[in-house]
Amino acid sequence: MTDDLRLPVTVPAPEDQTHLELKHLYLEELQSVLASEKPRARPRGIQWIIKHTDSHPVAVHRPDAHRTWVWSDLHLRHANIIKHCGRPFADAREMDRTLLTAWTSIGGPDDTVLDGGDVALAGSLGERGRARVGAAPGRKLLVVGNHDFGRRTGVLELAGHDLATGILAVDTDPPLVLTHVPMGVIPPGWVNLHGHVHNNEPLRATPHINVCVEQTDYRPIRLESLVTLAKRLLTGNVPEGATTVDRIRSAEGATAKQSEAAANGCGRTQTGRG
């Protein structure tokens, strides 16, 4: 389960300075999260993310001809998350059914699903739950979250995924980096996809995109849509919207209008030359 050559994922060479910088910056942010808590209250899950990230190379996803989808923080079987984050479900069973149905409806077995972590509280899924996630469509890559590790043991729960990493670089234009905890510092030209904060923090006007399910209408998002939003964020022209899905719709609408205007302009130019 830790190595699947079908996945369009590679591990960069140790001398790849860009990925080493990403890893260094993310580890610094995780350490700052720990330092902000009192010693006795420091979340062990963050410590496990640090250990996993520090001991594993940055993984790289290079999108292929098939579709790539992204989301984070499903928290399957976690009834309390419904109250904590205002999720619109009566109970954990309804929440799990809705999330897994959304996953099943997105595409085929050759698609890739990038999961930003916290699939469930480690150990809570059981054999049947892991099998249900494993049977969902797509090749599944997990960026580890604090709840993916046993609280006392630090044992990672892959929860039906094919591969786990601490940090994932996505080879798109612009380049994206998927982490569980949002990065404090991002290299110029990069955009950080992240989970962890659910809807408990406002959306940022910086190169960050919150892909927690509360922000994605409880469905995975197409990677192409996130790239469109990332391009807008890097221009400083932040799209309007109360959720990531709203911002994507705004960004895609603006892009469509620009494309239409450019096409009309080209048509007028060609007519004038004729």
Tab-separated table of C-alpha atoms in Angstrom:
chain	number	residue	atom	x	y	z
A	1	MET	CA	0.000	0.000	0.000
A	2	THR	CA	2.944	2.396	0.356
A	3	ASP	CA	4.178	2.103	-3.249
A	4	ASP	CA	1.899	2.032	-6.283
A	5	LEU	CA	3.614	2.534	-9.622
A	6	ARG	CA	0.256	3.251	-11.275
A	7	LEU	CA	0.132	6.572	-9.494
A	8	PRO	CA	1.347	9.580	-11.524
A	9	VAL	CA	3.546	10.436	-8.541
A	10	THR	CA	7.320	10.610	-8.404
A	11	VAL	CA	9.818	11.438	-5.703
A	12	PRO	CA	12.275	14.233	-6.588
A	13	ALA	CA	16.024	13.819	-6.344
A	14	PRO	CA	17.552	14.981	-3.041
A	15	GLU	CA	19.267	17.915	-4.757
A	16	ASP	CA	15.979	19.411	-5.971
A	17	GLN	CA	16.303	22.724	-4.153
A	18	THR	CA	12.769	23.955	-4.824
A	19	HIS	CA	11.202	20.965	-3.137
A	20	LEU	CA	13.700	21.072	-0.293
A	21	GLU	CA	12.705	24.710	0.260
A	22	LEU	CA	9.012	23.782	0.320
A	23	LYS	CA	9.695	21.076	2.871
A	24	HIS	CA	11.803	23.396	5.028
A	25	LEU	CA	9.147	26.118	5.011
A	26	TYR	CA	6.376	23.669	5.889
A	27	LEU	CA	8.361	22.158	8.743
A	28	GLU	CA	9.015	25.653	10.068
A	29	GLU	CA	5.286	26.386	10.017
A	30	LEU	CA	4.453	23.137	11.800
A	31	GLN	CA	7.044	23.895	14.472
A	32	SER	CA	5.528	27.338	14.963
A	33	VAL	CA	2.104	25.744	15.468
A	34	LEU	CA	3.581	23.565	18.207
A	35	ALA	CA	5.388	26.498	19.819
A	36	SER	CA	2.159	28.477	20.015
A	37	GLU	CA	0.635	25.906	22.365
A	38	LYS	CA	1.480	25.275	26.004
A	39	PRO	CA	3.723	22.204	26.372
A	40	ARG	CA	1.025	20.023	27.928
A	41	ALA	CA	-1.541	21.075	25.314
A	42	ARG	CA	0.646	20.599	22.257
A	43	PRO	CA	-1.254	18.505	19.725
A	44	ARG	CA	0.478	15.176	19.198
A	45	GLY	CA	-0.976	14.918	15.709
A	46	ILE	CA	1.110	17.896	14.581
A	47	GLN	CA	4.180	16.194	16.017
A	48	TRP	CA	3.408	13.108	13.947
A	49	ILE	CA	3.014	15.241	10.791
A	50	ILE	CA	6.435	16.764	11.495
A	51	LYS	CA	8.062	13.361	11.893
A	52	HIS	CA	6.454	11.986	8.735
A	53	THR	CA	7.254	15.056	6.656
A	54	ASP	CA	10.827	15.236	7.893
A	55	SER	CA	11.515	11.558	7.177
A	56	HIS	CA	9.941	11.385	3.697
A	57	PRO	CA	10.802	13.181	0.452
A	58	VAL	CA	8.376	15.632	-1.097
A	59	ALA	CA	6.075	13.779	-3.484
A	60	VAL	CA	5.216	15.258	-6.879
A	61	HIS	CA	1.974	14.856	-8.786
A	62	ARG	CA	2.215	15.391	-12.529
A	63	PRO	CA	-1.304	15.500	-13.981
A	64	ASP	CA	-1.825	13.208	-16.958
A	65	ALA	CA	-4.633	12.767	-19.473
A	66	HIS	CA	-6.985	11.673	-16.725
A	67	ARG	CA	-8.712	13.949	-14.259
A	68	THR	CA	-7.336	15.000	-10.881
A	69	TRP	CA	-9.566	15.914	-7.937
A	70	VAL	CA	-8.732	17.603	-4.630
A	71	TRP	CA	-10.403	17.871	-1.214
A	72	SER	CA	-9.521	17.597	2.465
A	73	ASP	CA	-10.766	16.885	5.994
A	74	LEU	CA	-13.579	14.420	5.392
A	75	HIS	CA	-13.562	13.343	9.074
A	76	LEU	CA	-15.564	10.206	8.315
A	77	ARG	CA	-17.310	8.618	11.308
A	78	HIS	CA	-16.604	11.787	13.335
A	79	ALA	CA	-19.995	12.867	14.691
A	80	ASN	CA	-18.647	15.808	16.716
A	81	ILE	CA	-17.260	17.520	13.597
A	82	ILE	CA	-20.855	18.155	12.508
A	83	LYS	CA	-21.420	20.435	15.486
A	84	HIS	CA	-17.905	21.912	15.594
A	85	CYS	CA	-17.984	23.036	11.954
A	86	GLY	CA	-21.707	23.444	11.314
A	87	ARG	CA	-21.917	20.655	8.775
A	88	PRO	CA	-25.455	20.210	7.372
A	89	PHE	CA	-25.932	16.581	8.394
A	90	ALA	CA	-28.156	14.920	10.963
A	91	ASP	CA	-25.505	12.415	12.008
A	92	ALA	CA	-22.206	10.812	10.993
A	93	ARG	CA	-23.946	8.139	8.938
A	94	GLU	CA	-25.629	10.746	6.724
A	95	MET	CA	-22.366	12.694	6.458
A	96	ASP	CA	-20.361	9.632	5.423
A	97	ARG	CA	-22.991	8.597	2.891
A	98	THR	CA	-23.038	12.082	1.349
A	99	LEU	CA	-19.253	12.339	1.105
A	100	LEU	CA	-18.736	8.844	-0.293
A	101	THR	CA	-21.592	9.296	-2.776
A	102	ALA	CA	-20.001	12.535	-3.977
A	103	TRP	CA	-16.679	10.722	-4.346
A	104	THR	CA	-18.280	7.842	-6.257
A	105	SER	CA	-19.966	10.232	-8.696
A	106	ILE	CA	-16.885	12.199	-9.746
A	107	GLY	CA	-15.166	9.930	-12.216
A	108	GLY	CA	-13.468	6.706	-13.121
A	109	PRO	CA	-10.750	4.385	-11.857
A	110	ASP	CA	-7.985	6.172	-13.774
A	111	ASP	CA	-8.654	9.531	-12.118
A	112	THR	CA	-6.462	10.684	-9.218
A	113	VAL	CA	-7.787	11.988	-5.900
A	114	LEU	CA	-5.509	14.211	-3.810
A	115	ASP	CA	-6.649	14.148	-0.192
A	116	GLY	CA	-5.352	16.870	2.135
A	117	GLY	CA	-5.611	14.739	5.280
A	118	ASP	CA	-7.856	13.946	8.240
A	119	VAL	CA	-9.792	11.260	6.437
A	120	ALA	CA	-11.096	10.063	9.800
A	121	LEU	CA	-9.969	9.792	13.393
A	122	ALA	CA	-7.247	7.155	13.136
A	123	GLY	CA	-8.621	3.712	13.931
A	124	SER	CA	-12.277	4.755	13.780
A	125	LEU	CA	-13.058	3.507	10.273
A	126	GLY	CA	-12.519	-0.176	10.939
A	127	GLU	CA	-12.034	-2.743	8.214
A	128	ARG	CA	-15.373	-2.064	6.566
A	129	GLY	CA	-14.839	1.701	6.470
A	130	ARG	CA	-11.347	1.358	4.998
A	131	ALA	CA	-12.733	-0.984	2.361
A	132	ARG	CA	-15.420	1.548	1.413
A	133	VAL	CA	-12.831	4.293	0.933
A	134	GLY	CA	-10.534	1.912	-0.929
A	135	ALA	CA	-13.367	0.996	-3.289
A	136	ALA	CA	-14.133	4.638	-4.136
A	137	PRO	CA	-13.048	5.634	-7.663
A	138	GLY	CA	-9.576	6.883	-8.442
A	139	ARG	CA	-6.027	6.431	-7.301
A	140	LYS	CA	-5.774	7.980	-3.876
A	141	LEU	CA	-2.892	10.038	-2.537
A	142	LEU	CA	-3.020	11.159	1.090
A	143	VAL	CA	-1.233	14.224	2.448
A	144	VAL	CA	-1.146	13.299	6.115
A	145	GLY	CA	-3.191	15.255	8.640
A	146	ASN	CA	-3.030	15.334	12.408
A	147	HIS	CA	-6.001	12.973	12.815
A	148	ASP	CA	-4.551	10.358	10.460
A	149	PHE	CA	-2.182	9.187	13.210
A	150	GLY	CA	-3.071	7.281	16.361
A	151	ARG	CA	-3.087	9.766	19.232
A	152	ARG	CA	-0.953	7.618	21.506
A	153	THR	CA	0.953	5.450	19.040
A	154	GLY	CA	1.603	7.766	16.109
A	155	VAL	CA	0.715	4.898	13.756
A	156	LEU	CA	-0.459	6.225	10.385
A	157	GLU	CA	-3.911	5.138	9.186
A	158	LEU	CA	-3.847	5.068	5.372
A	159	ALA	CA	-7.633	4.654	5.389
A	160	GLY	CA	-7.927	3.028	1.977
A	161	HIS	CA	-5.428	5.305	0.232
A	162	ASP	CA	-2.625	4.109	-2.048
A	163	LEU	CA	0.175	6.378	-0.893
A	164	ALA	CA	0.928	8.846	1.912
A	165	THR	CA	3.199	11.874	1.976
A	166	GLY	CA	3.764	14.867	4.229
A	167	ILE	CA	3.820	17.440	1.448
A	168	LEU	CA	2.857	17.258	-2.226
A	169	ALA	CA	4.020	19.471	-5.081
A	170	VAL	CA	1.609	19.608	-8.015
A	171	ASP	CA	3.221	20.236	-11.409
A	172	THR	CA	0.801	22.769	-12.880
A	173	ASP	CA	1.019	26.378	-14.071
A	174	PRO	CA	1.171	27.987	-11.564
A	175	PRO	CA	2.721	25.304	-9.353
A	176	LEU	CA	0.684	24.221	-6.348
A	177	VAL	CA	1.729	22.694	-3.026
A	178	LEU	CA	-0.779	20.654	-1.033
A	179	THR	CA	-0.259	20.549	2.730
A	180	HIS	CA	-2.582	19.747	5.598
A	181	VAL	CA	-1.758	22.791	7.734
A	182	PRO	CA	-1.625	26.060	5.741
A	183	MET	CA	1.915	27.273	5.114
A	184	GLY	CA	2.961	30.587	6.603
A	185	VAL	CA	5.543	31.380	3.915
A	186	ILE	CA	5.190	30.267	0.300
A	187	PRO	CA	7.860	30.574	-2.417
A	188	PRO	CA	7.044	33.291	-4.982
A	189	GLY	CA	4.816	32.042	-7.766
A	190	TRP	CA	3.452	29.090	-5.775
A	191	VAL	CA	-0.046	28.654	-4.335
A	192	ASN	CA	-0.756	26.593	-1.204
A	193	LEU	CA	-3.747	24.240	-1.198
A	194	HIS	CA	-4.492	23.303	2.402
A	195	GLY	CA	-6.956	21.803	4.841
A	196	HIS	CA	-7.045	21.723	8.652
A	197	VAL	CA	-8.870	25.008	9.352
A	198	HIS	CA	-12.278	23.863	8.034
A	199	ASN	CA	-14.502	26.981	7.975
A	200	ASN	CA	-13.093	28.338	11.237
A	201	GLU	CA	-10.871	30.909	9.522
A	202	PRO	CA	-11.809	33.433	6.839
A	203	LEU	CA	-10.641	32.798	3.298
A	204	ARG	CA	-7.332	34.506	2.644
A	205	ALA	CA	-6.395	37.172	0.116
A	206	THR	CA	-2.958	35.534	-0.130
A	207	PRO	CA	-1.864	32.571	-2.305
A	208	HIS	CA	-3.801	30.048	-0.184
A	209	ILE	CA	-6.785	27.934	-1.195
A	210	ASN	CA	-8.783	26.164	1.507
A	211	VAL	CA	-9.875	22.755	0.160
A	212	CYS	CA	-11.641	21.506	3.312
A	213	VAL	CA	-14.969	19.908	2.418
A	214	GLU	CA	-16.865	22.748	4.121
A	215	GLN	CA	-15.373	25.015	1.440
A	216	THR	CA	-15.882	22.638	-1.516
A	217	ASP	CA	-19.608	21.928	-1.123
A	218	TYR	CA	-18.677	18.506	0.313
A	219	ARG	CA	-17.383	17.329	-3.071
A	220	PRO	CA	-13.922	16.931	-4.600
A	221	ILE	CA	-12.872	19.855	-6.826
A	222	ARG	CA	-11.345	19.521	-10.282
A	223	LEU	CA	-7.664	20.435	-10.288
A	224	GLU	CA	-8.178	22.629	-13.367
A	225	SER	CA	-10.641	24.780	-11.431
A	226	LEU	CA	-8.148	25.242	-8.603
A	227	VAL	CA	-5.485	26.267	-11.127
A	228	THR	CA	-7.841	28.928	-12.509
A	229	LEU	CA	-8.395	30.288	-9.014
A	230	ALA	CA	-4.673	30.123	-8.233
A	231	LYS	CA	-3.854	32.275	-11.263
A	232	ARG	CA	-6.293	34.935	-10.100
A	233	LEU	CA	-4.902	34.930	-6.559
A	234	LEU	CA	-1.372	35.470	-7.847
A	235	THR	CA	-2.494	38.609	-9.683
A	236	GLY	CA	-3.818	40.021	-6.402
A	237	ASN	CA	-7.289	40.202	-7.935
A	238	VAL	CA	-9.081	38.051	-5.360
A	239	PRO	CA	-12.409	36.688	-6.643
A	240	GLU	CA	-15.515	37.316	-4.578
A	241	GLY	CA	-17.180	34.516	-2.647
A	242	ALA	CA	-17.861	33.163	0.815
A	243	THR	CA	-16.451	29.719	-0.004
A	244	THR	CA	-13.732	28.297	-2.211
A	245	VAL	CA	-16.407	26.998	-4.587
A	246	ASP	CA	-17.873	30.521	-4.849
A	247	ARG	CA	-14.440	31.963	-5.588
A	248	ILE	CA	-13.833	29.347	-8.271
A	249	ARG	CA	-17.125	30.206	-9.971
A	250	SER	CA	-16.188	33.878	-9.905
A	251	ALA	CA	-12.693	33.182	-11.278
A	252	GLU	CA	-13.970	30.872	-14.006
A	253	GLY	CA	-16.648	33.385	-14.985
A	254	ALA	CA	-14.073	36.153	-15.290
A	255	THR	CA	-11.772	33.905	-17.319
A	256	ALA	CA	-14.617	32.982	-19.670
A	257	LYS	CA	-15.466	36.655	-20.213
A	258	GLN	CA	-11.821	37.474	-20.939
A	259	SER	CA	-11.607	34.616	-23.434
A	260	GLU	CA	-14.794	35.753	-25.147
A	261	ALA	CA	-13.570	39.327	-25.318
A	262	ALA	CA	-10.244	38.210	-26.756
A	263	ALA	CA	-11.985	36.055	-29.346
A	264	ASN	CA	-14.260	38.928	-30.378
A	265	GLY	CA	-11.295	41.249	-30.592
A	266	CYS	CA	-9.406	38.855	-32.825
A	267	GLY	CA	-12.458	38.554	-35.046
A	268	ARG	CA	-12.696	42.332	-35.460
A	269	THR	CA	-8.998	42.573	-36.208
A	270	GLN	CA	-9.173	39.885	-38.858
A	271	THR	CA	-12.248	41.505	-40.442
A	272	GLY	CA	-10.468	44.854	-40.549
A	273	ARG	CA	-7.453	43.339	-42.257
A	274	GLY	CA	-9.661	41.657	-44.852
